[in-house]
Coordinates of C-alpha atoms in Angstrom, one line a residue:
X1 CA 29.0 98.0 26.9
X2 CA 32.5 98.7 28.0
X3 CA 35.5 100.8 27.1
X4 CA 37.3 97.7 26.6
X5 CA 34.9 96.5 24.3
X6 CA 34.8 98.9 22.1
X7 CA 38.5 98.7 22.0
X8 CA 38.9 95.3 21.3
X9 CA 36.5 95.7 18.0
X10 CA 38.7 98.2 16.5
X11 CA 42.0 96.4 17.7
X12 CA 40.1 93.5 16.1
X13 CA 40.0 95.0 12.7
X14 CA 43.5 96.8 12.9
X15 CA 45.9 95.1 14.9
X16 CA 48.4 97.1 17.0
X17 CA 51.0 95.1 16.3
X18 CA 50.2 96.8 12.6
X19 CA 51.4 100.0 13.4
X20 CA 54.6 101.2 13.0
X21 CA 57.4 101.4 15.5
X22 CA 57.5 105.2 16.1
X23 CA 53.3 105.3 16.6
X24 CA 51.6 105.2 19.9
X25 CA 48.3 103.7 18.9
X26 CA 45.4 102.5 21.2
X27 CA 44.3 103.4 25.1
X28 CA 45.4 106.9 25.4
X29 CA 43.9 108.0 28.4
X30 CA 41.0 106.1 30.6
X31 CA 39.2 103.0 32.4
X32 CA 38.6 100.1 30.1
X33 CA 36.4 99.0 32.7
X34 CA 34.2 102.0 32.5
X35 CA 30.9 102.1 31.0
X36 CA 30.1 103.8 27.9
X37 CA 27.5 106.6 27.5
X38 CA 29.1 107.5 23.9
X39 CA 32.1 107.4 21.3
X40 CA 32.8 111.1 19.4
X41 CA 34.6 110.3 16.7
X42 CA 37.6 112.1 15.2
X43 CA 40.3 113.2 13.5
X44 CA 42.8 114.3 15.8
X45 CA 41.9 115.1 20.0
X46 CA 42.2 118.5 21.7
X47 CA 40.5 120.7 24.2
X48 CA 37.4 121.6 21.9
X49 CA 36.7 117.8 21.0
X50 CA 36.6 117.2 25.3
X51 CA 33.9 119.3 25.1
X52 CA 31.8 118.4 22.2
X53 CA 32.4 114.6 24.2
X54 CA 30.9 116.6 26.8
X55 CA 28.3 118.2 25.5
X56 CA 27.0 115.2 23.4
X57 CA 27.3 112.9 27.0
X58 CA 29.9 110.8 25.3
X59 CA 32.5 109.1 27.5
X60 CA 35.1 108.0 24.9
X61 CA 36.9 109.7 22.2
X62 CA 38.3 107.6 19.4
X63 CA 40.7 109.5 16.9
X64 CA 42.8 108.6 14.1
X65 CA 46.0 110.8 15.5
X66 CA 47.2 110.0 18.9
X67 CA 47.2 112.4 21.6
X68 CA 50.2 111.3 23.5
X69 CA 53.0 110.2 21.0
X70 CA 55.9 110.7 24.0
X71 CA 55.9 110.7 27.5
X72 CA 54.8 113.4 29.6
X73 CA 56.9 115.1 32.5
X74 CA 54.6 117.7 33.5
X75 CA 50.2 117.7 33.6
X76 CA 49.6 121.2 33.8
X77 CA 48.0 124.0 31.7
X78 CA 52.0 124.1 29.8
X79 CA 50.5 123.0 26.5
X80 CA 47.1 121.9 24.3
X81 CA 48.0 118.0 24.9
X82 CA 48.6 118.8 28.3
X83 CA 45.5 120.7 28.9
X84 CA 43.7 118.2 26.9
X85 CA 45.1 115.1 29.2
X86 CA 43.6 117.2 32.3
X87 CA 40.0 118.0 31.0
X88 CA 39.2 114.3 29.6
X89 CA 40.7 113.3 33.1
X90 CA 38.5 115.8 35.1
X91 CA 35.4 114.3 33.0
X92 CA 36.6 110.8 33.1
X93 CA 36.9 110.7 29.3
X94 CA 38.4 107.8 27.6
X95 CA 40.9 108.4 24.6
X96 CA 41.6 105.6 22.0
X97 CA 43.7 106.5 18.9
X98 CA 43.4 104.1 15.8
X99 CA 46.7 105.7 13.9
X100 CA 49.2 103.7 11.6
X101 CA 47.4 100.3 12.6
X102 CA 44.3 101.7 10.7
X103 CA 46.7 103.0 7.8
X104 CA 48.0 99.8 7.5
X105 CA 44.9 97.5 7.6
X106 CA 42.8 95.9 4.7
X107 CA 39.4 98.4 4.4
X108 CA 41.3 101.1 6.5
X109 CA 42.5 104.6 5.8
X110 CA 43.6 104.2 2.2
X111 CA 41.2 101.9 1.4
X112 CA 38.0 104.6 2.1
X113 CA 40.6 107.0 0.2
X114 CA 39.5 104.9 -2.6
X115 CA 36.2 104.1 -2.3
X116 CA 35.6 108.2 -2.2
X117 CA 37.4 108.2 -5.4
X118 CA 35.2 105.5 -6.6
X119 CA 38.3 103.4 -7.7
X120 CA 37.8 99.7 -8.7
X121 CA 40.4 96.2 -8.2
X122 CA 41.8 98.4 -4.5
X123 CA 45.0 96.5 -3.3
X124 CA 48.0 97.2 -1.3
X125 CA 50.6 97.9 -3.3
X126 CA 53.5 98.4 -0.3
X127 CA 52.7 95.6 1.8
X128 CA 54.1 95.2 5.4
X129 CA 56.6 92.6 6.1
X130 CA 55.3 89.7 7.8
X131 CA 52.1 90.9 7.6
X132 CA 49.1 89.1 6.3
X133 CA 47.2 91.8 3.9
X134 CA 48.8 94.9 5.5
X135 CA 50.7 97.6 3.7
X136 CA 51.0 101.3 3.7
X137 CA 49.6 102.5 0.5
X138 CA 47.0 101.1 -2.2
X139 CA 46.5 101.4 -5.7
X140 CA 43.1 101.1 -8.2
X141 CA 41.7 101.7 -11.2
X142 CA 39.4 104.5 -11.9
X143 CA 36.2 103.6 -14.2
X144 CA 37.4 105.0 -16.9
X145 CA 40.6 107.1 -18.0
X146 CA 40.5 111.1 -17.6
X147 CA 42.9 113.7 -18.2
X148 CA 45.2 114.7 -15.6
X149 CA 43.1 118.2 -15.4
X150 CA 40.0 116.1 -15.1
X151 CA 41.3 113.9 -12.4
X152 CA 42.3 116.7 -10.4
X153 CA 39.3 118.4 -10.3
X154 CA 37.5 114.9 -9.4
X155 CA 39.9 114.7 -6.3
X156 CA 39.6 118.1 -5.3
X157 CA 35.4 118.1 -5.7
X158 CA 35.8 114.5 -3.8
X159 CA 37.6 115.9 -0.9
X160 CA 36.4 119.4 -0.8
X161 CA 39.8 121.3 -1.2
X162 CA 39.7 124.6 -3.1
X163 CA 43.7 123.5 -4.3
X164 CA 45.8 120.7 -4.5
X165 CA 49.6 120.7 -5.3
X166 CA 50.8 118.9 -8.4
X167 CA 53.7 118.7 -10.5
X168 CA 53.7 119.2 -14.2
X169 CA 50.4 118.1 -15.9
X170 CA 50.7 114.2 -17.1
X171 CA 50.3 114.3 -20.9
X172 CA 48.9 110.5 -20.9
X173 CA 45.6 109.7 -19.5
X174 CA 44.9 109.0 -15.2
X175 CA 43.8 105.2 -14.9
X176 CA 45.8 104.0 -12.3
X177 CA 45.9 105.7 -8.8
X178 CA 48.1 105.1 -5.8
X179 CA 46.9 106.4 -2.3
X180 CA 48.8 107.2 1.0
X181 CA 46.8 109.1 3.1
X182 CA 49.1 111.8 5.3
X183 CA 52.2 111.7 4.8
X184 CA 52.7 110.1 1.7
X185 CA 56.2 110.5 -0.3
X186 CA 58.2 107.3 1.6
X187 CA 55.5 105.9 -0.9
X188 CA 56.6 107.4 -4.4
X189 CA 59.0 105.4 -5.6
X190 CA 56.7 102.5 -4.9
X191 CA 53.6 103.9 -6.8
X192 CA 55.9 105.1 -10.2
X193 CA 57.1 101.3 -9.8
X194 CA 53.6 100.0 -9.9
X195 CA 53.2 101.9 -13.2
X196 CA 50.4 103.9 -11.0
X197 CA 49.4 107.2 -13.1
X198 CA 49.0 108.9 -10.7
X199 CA 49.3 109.4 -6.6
X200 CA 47.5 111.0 -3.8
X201 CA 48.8 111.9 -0.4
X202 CA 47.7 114.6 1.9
X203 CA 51.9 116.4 1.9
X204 CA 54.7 115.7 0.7
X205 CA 58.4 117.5 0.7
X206 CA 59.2 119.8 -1.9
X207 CA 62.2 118.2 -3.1
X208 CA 60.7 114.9 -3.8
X209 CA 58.5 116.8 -6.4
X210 CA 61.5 117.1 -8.4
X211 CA 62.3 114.7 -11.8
X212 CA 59.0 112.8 -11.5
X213 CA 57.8 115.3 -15.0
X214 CA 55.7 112.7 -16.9
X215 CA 56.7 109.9 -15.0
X216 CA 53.5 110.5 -12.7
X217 CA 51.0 112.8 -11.9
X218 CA 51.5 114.2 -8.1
X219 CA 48.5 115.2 -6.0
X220 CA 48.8 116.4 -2.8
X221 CA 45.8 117.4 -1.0
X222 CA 46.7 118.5 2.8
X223 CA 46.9 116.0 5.7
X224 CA 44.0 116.5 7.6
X225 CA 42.3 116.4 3.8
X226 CA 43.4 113.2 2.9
X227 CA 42.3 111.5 6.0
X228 CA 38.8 113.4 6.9
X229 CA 37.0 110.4 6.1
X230 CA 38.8 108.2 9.0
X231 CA 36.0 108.6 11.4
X232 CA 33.5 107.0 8.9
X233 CA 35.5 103.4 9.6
X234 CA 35.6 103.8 13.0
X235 CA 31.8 104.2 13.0
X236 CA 31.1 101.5 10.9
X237 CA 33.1 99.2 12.9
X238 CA 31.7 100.4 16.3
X239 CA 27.7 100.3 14.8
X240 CA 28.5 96.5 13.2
X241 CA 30.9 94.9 16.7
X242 CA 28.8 97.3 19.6
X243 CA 25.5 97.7 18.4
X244 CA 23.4 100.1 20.1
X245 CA 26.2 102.3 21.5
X246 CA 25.6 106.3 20.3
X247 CA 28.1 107.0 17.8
X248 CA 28.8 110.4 16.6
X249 CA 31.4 111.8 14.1
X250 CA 32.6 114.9 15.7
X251 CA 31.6 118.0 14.5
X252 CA 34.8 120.1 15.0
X253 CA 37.2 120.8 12.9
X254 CA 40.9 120.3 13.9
X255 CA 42.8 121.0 10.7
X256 CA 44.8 123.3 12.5
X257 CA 46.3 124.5 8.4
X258 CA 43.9 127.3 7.2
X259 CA 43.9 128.6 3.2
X260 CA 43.8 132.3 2.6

């Protein structure tokens, strides 16, 4: 099995052309034409996920954030990214990033938002122009209705945060939700205009918080938070299109945010 293999699965379910013009999504650093021993998967790439790839004999590193988003002038020891290009060079480690294309494709980032929230009837409700069933955020239907307090708790238990940051407490019950992973409030207008009840994204600035009172129910759980659970499509694409390559979900944490 090769790099470019593996490559062309995940291309194959998100598109480049999907992502959006600022992004740098797919071969990062590497030889397509290289063998692979292994794929860590991850959230985001730095030294410490080189060397779990190294430890585990894995040869490529597929993330959901991309390492390189602008060019680089210097390779030295200046920086992390810099550091990080160097060591996956010196241990001929492959880098493909999966970023806004996966956000943007049907059963991608938003769409295992979801189905961790156990919503029902998932669709796009921001779709990408001149895409085919593309868009940047979804909305569904929970089982049943729940308070606003209840929801919350569900989301937080769901994603393992300790706090989330809301606006004032809906006084109607939570059926609908909208989901953006990351950075989510581009999306709010959008979601209050799909009469969604509700929306989770993982930050959002603090004046957009402002005169949404009743209108919806704001959840914000942290970035890295809201998109944890990208690595579990990339494995399930790689075990179904490569089959028999090791796959591993990386084991280190990158949320570089920390709660005290």
């Amino acid at each position: 099995m090769k790099i470019k293999e593996v490559l062309s699965a995940l291309e194959r379910f998100a598109p480049l052309p999907l992502q959006e013009g600022w992004d740098n999504a797919g071969l990062q650093i590497g030889l397509t034409e290289a063998e692979v021993s292994g794929a860590l998967l991850c959230l985001d790439v730095n030294e410490a996920i080189v060397d779990e790839a190294i430890e585990k004999g894995c040869n490529l590193i597929v993330s959901h954030h991309p390492l390189l988003f602008k060019g680089l002038k210097t390779i030295s020891d200046g920086d992390y990214v810099q550091r990080t290009v160097m060591k996956a060079i010196m241990n001929s480690i492959a880098i493909v990033s999966m970023h806004t294309n996966m956000d943007n494709a049907k059963g991608g980032v938003n769409y295992k938002i979801a189905e961790h929230l156990g919503l029902q009837e998932v669709k796009f409700f921001a779709e990408k122009p001149g895409a085919v069933e593309a868009g940047s955020g979804v909305v569904g239907l929970l089982p049943e209705p729940m308070s606003a307090t209840a929801f919350i708790q569900l989301v937080k238990e769901r994603f393992g945060v300790k706090c989330a940051q809301c606006n004032q407490l809906l006084q109607r019950p939570v059926r609908k939700v909208a989901i953006c992973g990351g950075s989510g409030d581009f999306l709010l207008g959008d979601a209050i205009a799909q009469g969604a009840d509700a929306f989770i994204t993982g930050e959002m600035h603090y004046h957009v918080y402002f005169g949404q009172e009743q209108k919806i129910q704001i959840c914000v759980i942290g970035h890295y938070e809201s998109e944890q659970f990208t690595s579990e499509i990339f494995k399930s694409i790689i075990e179904d299109e490569c089959p028999g390559l090791p796959v591993m979900i990386a084991q280190t944490s990158t949320n570089p945010i920390i709660y005290l």
